[in-house]
Amino acid sequence: MYEDKTLICKECGKEFVFTAGEQEFYAEKGFVNEPQRCKPCRDARKNANRPERVMYEATCAKCGGVAKVPFQPREDRDVYCSECFAKMKAEEEA
């Protein structure tokens, strides 16, 4: 029914594929226009108005390494680096 189409991004001028699955999704949602921008340009446009996420550094309570977190660390709560946090989550699920 639908076939992949190659379109040109109006933002960067590169070719991108409008897949059959995407076309079917557009039809289900009632969208009548094809996308005019490639995925990276759509994402960049969507995120342009978002403020930059502030990251804070803290010391991991388990390994002592540097942990970067998107919240202001507090003295009364432990903070863990990504690796230690993932290990703890895996242990909880097991």
PDB file of C-alpha atoms in Angstrom:
ATOM      1  CA  MET A   1       0.000   0.000   0.000  1.00  0.00           C
ATOM      2  CA  TYR A   2       2.599   2.575   1.097  1.00  0.00           C
ATOM      3  CA  GLU A   3       6.155   2.704  -0.226  1.00  0.00           C
ATOM      4  CA  ASP A   4       9.196   4.478   1.215  1.00  0.00           C
ATOM      5  CA  LYS A   5       9.718   7.955  -0.245  1.00  0.00           C
ATOM      6  CA  THR A   6      12.901   9.969  -0.364  1.00  0.00           C
ATOM      7  CA  LEU A   7      12.295  13.598   0.602  1.00  0.00           C
ATOM      8  CA  ILE A   8      14.574  16.647   0.848  1.00  0.00           C
ATOM      9  CA  CYS A   9      14.839  18.437   4.201  1.00  0.00           C
ATOM     10  CA  LYS A  10      13.968  22.126   3.845  1.00  0.00           C
ATOM     11  CA  GLU A  11      16.264  22.972   6.777  1.00  0.00           C
ATOM     12  CA  CYS A  12      19.557  21.237   5.918  1.00  0.00           C
ATOM     13  CA  GLY A  13      18.925  20.146   2.300  1.00  0.00           C
ATOM     14  CA  LYS A  14      19.792  16.494   2.943  1.00  0.00           C
ATOM     15  CA  GLU A  15      17.733  13.574   1.728  1.00  0.00           C
ATOM     16  CA  PHE A  16      15.747  11.528   4.247  1.00  0.00           C
ATOM     17  CA  VAL A  17      13.377   8.589   3.935  1.00  0.00           C
ATOM     18  CA  PHE A  18       9.685   8.938   4.732  1.00  0.00           C
ATOM     19  CA  THR A  19       9.046   5.264   5.448  1.00  0.00           C
ATOM     20  CA  ALA A  20       5.899   3.326   4.622  1.00  0.00           C
ATOM     21  CA  GLY A  21       5.289   2.901   8.353  1.00  0.00           C
ATOM     22  CA  GLU A  22       5.548   6.647   8.943  1.00  0.00           C
ATOM     23  CA  GLN A  23       3.168   7.292   6.037  1.00  0.00           C
ATOM     24  CA  GLU A  24       0.653   4.890   7.537  1.00  0.00           C
ATOM     25  CA  PHE A  25       0.988   6.620  10.930  1.00  0.00           C
ATOM     26  CA  TYR A  26       0.436  10.032   9.301  1.00  0.00           C
ATOM     27  CA  ALA A  27      -2.679   8.700   7.540  1.00  0.00           C
ATOM     28  CA  GLU A  28      -4.065   7.226  10.800  1.00  0.00           C
ATOM     29  CA  LYS A  29      -3.596  10.570  12.545  1.00  0.00           C
ATOM     30  CA  GLY A  30      -5.215  12.462   9.680  1.00  0.00           C
ATOM     31  CA  PHE A  31      -2.075  14.398   8.743  1.00  0.00           C
ATOM     32  CA  VAL A  32      -2.247  15.527   5.119  1.00  0.00           C
ATOM     33  CA  ASN A  33       1.218  17.067   4.668  1.00  0.00           C
ATOM     34  CA  GLU A  34       4.434  15.107   4.361  1.00  0.00           C
ATOM     35  CA  PRO A  35       7.234  16.004   6.785  1.00  0.00           C
ATOM     36  CA  GLN A  36       9.445  18.804   5.517  1.00  0.00           C
ATOM     37  CA  ARG A  37      12.384  18.274   7.869  1.00  0.00           C
ATOM     38  CA  CYS A  38      14.582  15.262   8.603  1.00  0.00           C
ATOM     39  CA  LYS A  39      14.516  13.749  12.103  1.00  0.00           C
ATOM     40  CA  PRO A  40      17.671  15.565  13.362  1.00  0.00           C
ATOM     41  CA  CYS A  41      16.318  18.942  12.159  1.00  0.00           C
ATOM     42  CA  ARG A  42      12.866  18.246  13.672  1.00  0.00           C
ATOM     43  CA  ASP A  43      14.503  17.347  16.987  1.00  0.00           C
ATOM     44  CA  ALA A  44      16.729  20.441  16.919  1.00  0.00           C
ATOM     45  CA  ARG A  45      13.733  22.669  16.180  1.00  0.00           C
ATOM     46  CA  LYS A  46      11.675  21.051  18.935  1.00  0.00           C
ATOM     47  CA  ASN A  47      14.459  21.434  21.508  1.00  0.00           C
ATOM     48  CA  ALA A  48      15.450  24.975  20.505  1.00  0.00           C
ATOM     49  CA  ASN A  49      13.137  26.607  23.053  1.00  0.00           C
ATOM     50  CA  ARG A  50      14.039  24.279  25.900  1.00  0.00           C
ATOM     51  CA  PRO A  51      16.434  25.658  28.463  1.00  0.00           C
ATOM     52  CA  GLU A  52      19.794  23.928  28.791  1.00  0.00           C
ATOM     53  CA  ARG A  53      19.672  21.262  31.503  1.00  0.00           C
ATOM     54  CA  VAL A  54      21.878  22.120  34.463  1.00  0.00           C
ATOM     55  CA  MET A  55      23.963  19.211  35.751  1.00  0.00           C
ATOM     56  CA  TYR A  56      25.549  19.105  39.195  1.00  0.00           C
ATOM     57  CA  GLU A  57      28.595  17.178  40.331  1.00  0.00           C
ATOM     58  CA  ALA A  58      28.530  15.092  43.491  1.00  0.00           C
ATOM     59  CA  THR A  59      30.590  12.313  45.027  1.00  0.00           C
ATOM     60  CA  CYS A  60      29.142   8.818  44.627  1.00  0.00           C
ATOM     61  CA  ALA A  61      28.235   7.418  48.044  1.00  0.00           C
ATOM     62  CA  LYS A  62      29.216   3.899  46.975  1.00  0.00           C
ATOM     63  CA  CYS A  63      32.427   4.121  44.900  1.00  0.00           C
ATOM     64  CA  GLY A  64      33.581   7.686  45.647  1.00  0.00           C
ATOM     65  CA  GLY A  65      33.667   8.606  41.967  1.00  0.00           C
ATOM     66  CA  VAL A  66      32.187  11.694  40.343  1.00  0.00           C
ATOM     67  CA  ALA A  67      28.440  11.567  39.763  1.00  0.00           C
ATOM     68  CA  LYS A  68      26.723  14.071  37.466  1.00  0.00           C
ATOM     69  CA  VAL A  69      23.070  14.551  38.363  1.00  0.00           C
ATOM     70  CA  PRO A  70      20.259  16.840  37.117  1.00  0.00           C
ATOM     71  CA  PHE A  71      19.318  17.981  40.630  1.00  0.00           C
ATOM     72  CA  GLN A  72      20.996  19.928  43.425  1.00  0.00           C
ATOM     73  CA  PRO A  73      22.508  17.277  45.760  1.00  0.00           C
ATOM     74  CA  ARG A  74      21.663  17.569  49.450  1.00  0.00           C
ATOM     75  CA  GLU A  75      23.837  16.634  52.406  1.00  0.00           C
ATOM     76  CA  ASP A  76      21.218  14.344  53.963  1.00  0.00           C
ATOM     77  CA  ARG A  77      20.713  12.141  50.840  1.00  0.00           C
ATOM     78  CA  ASP A  78      23.154   9.769  49.162  1.00  0.00           C
ATOM     79  CA  VAL A  79      23.957  10.290  45.482  1.00  0.00           C
ATOM     80  CA  TYR A  80      25.225   7.506  43.235  1.00  0.00           C
ATOM     81  CA  CYS A  81      27.042   7.515  39.903  1.00  0.00           C
ATOM     82  CA  SER A  82      25.280   5.926  36.922  1.00  0.00           C
ATOM     83  CA  GLU A  83      27.131   2.618  37.228  1.00  0.00           C
ATOM     84  CA  CYS A  84      26.498   2.159  40.955  1.00  0.00           C
ATOM     85  CA  PHE A  85      22.869   3.221  40.575  1.00  0.00           C
ATOM     86  CA  ALA A  86      22.347   0.674  37.774  1.00  0.00           C
ATOM     87  CA  LYS A  87      23.965  -2.081  39.880  1.00  0.00           C
ATOM     88  CA  MET A  88      21.720  -1.249  42.839  1.00  0.00           C
ATOM     89  CA  LYS A  89      18.618  -1.305  40.613  1.00  0.00           C
ATOM     90  CA  ALA A  90      19.628  -4.695  39.176  1.00  0.00           C
ATOM     91  CA  GLU A  91      20.143  -6.108  42.692  1.00  0.00           C
ATOM     92  CA  GLU A  92      16.676  -4.871  43.750  1.00  0.00           C
ATOM     93  CA  GLU A  93      15.018  -6.547  40.775  1.00  0.00           C
ATOM     94  CA  ALA A  94      16.821  -9.861  41.306  1.00  0.00           C
TER      95      ALA A  94
END
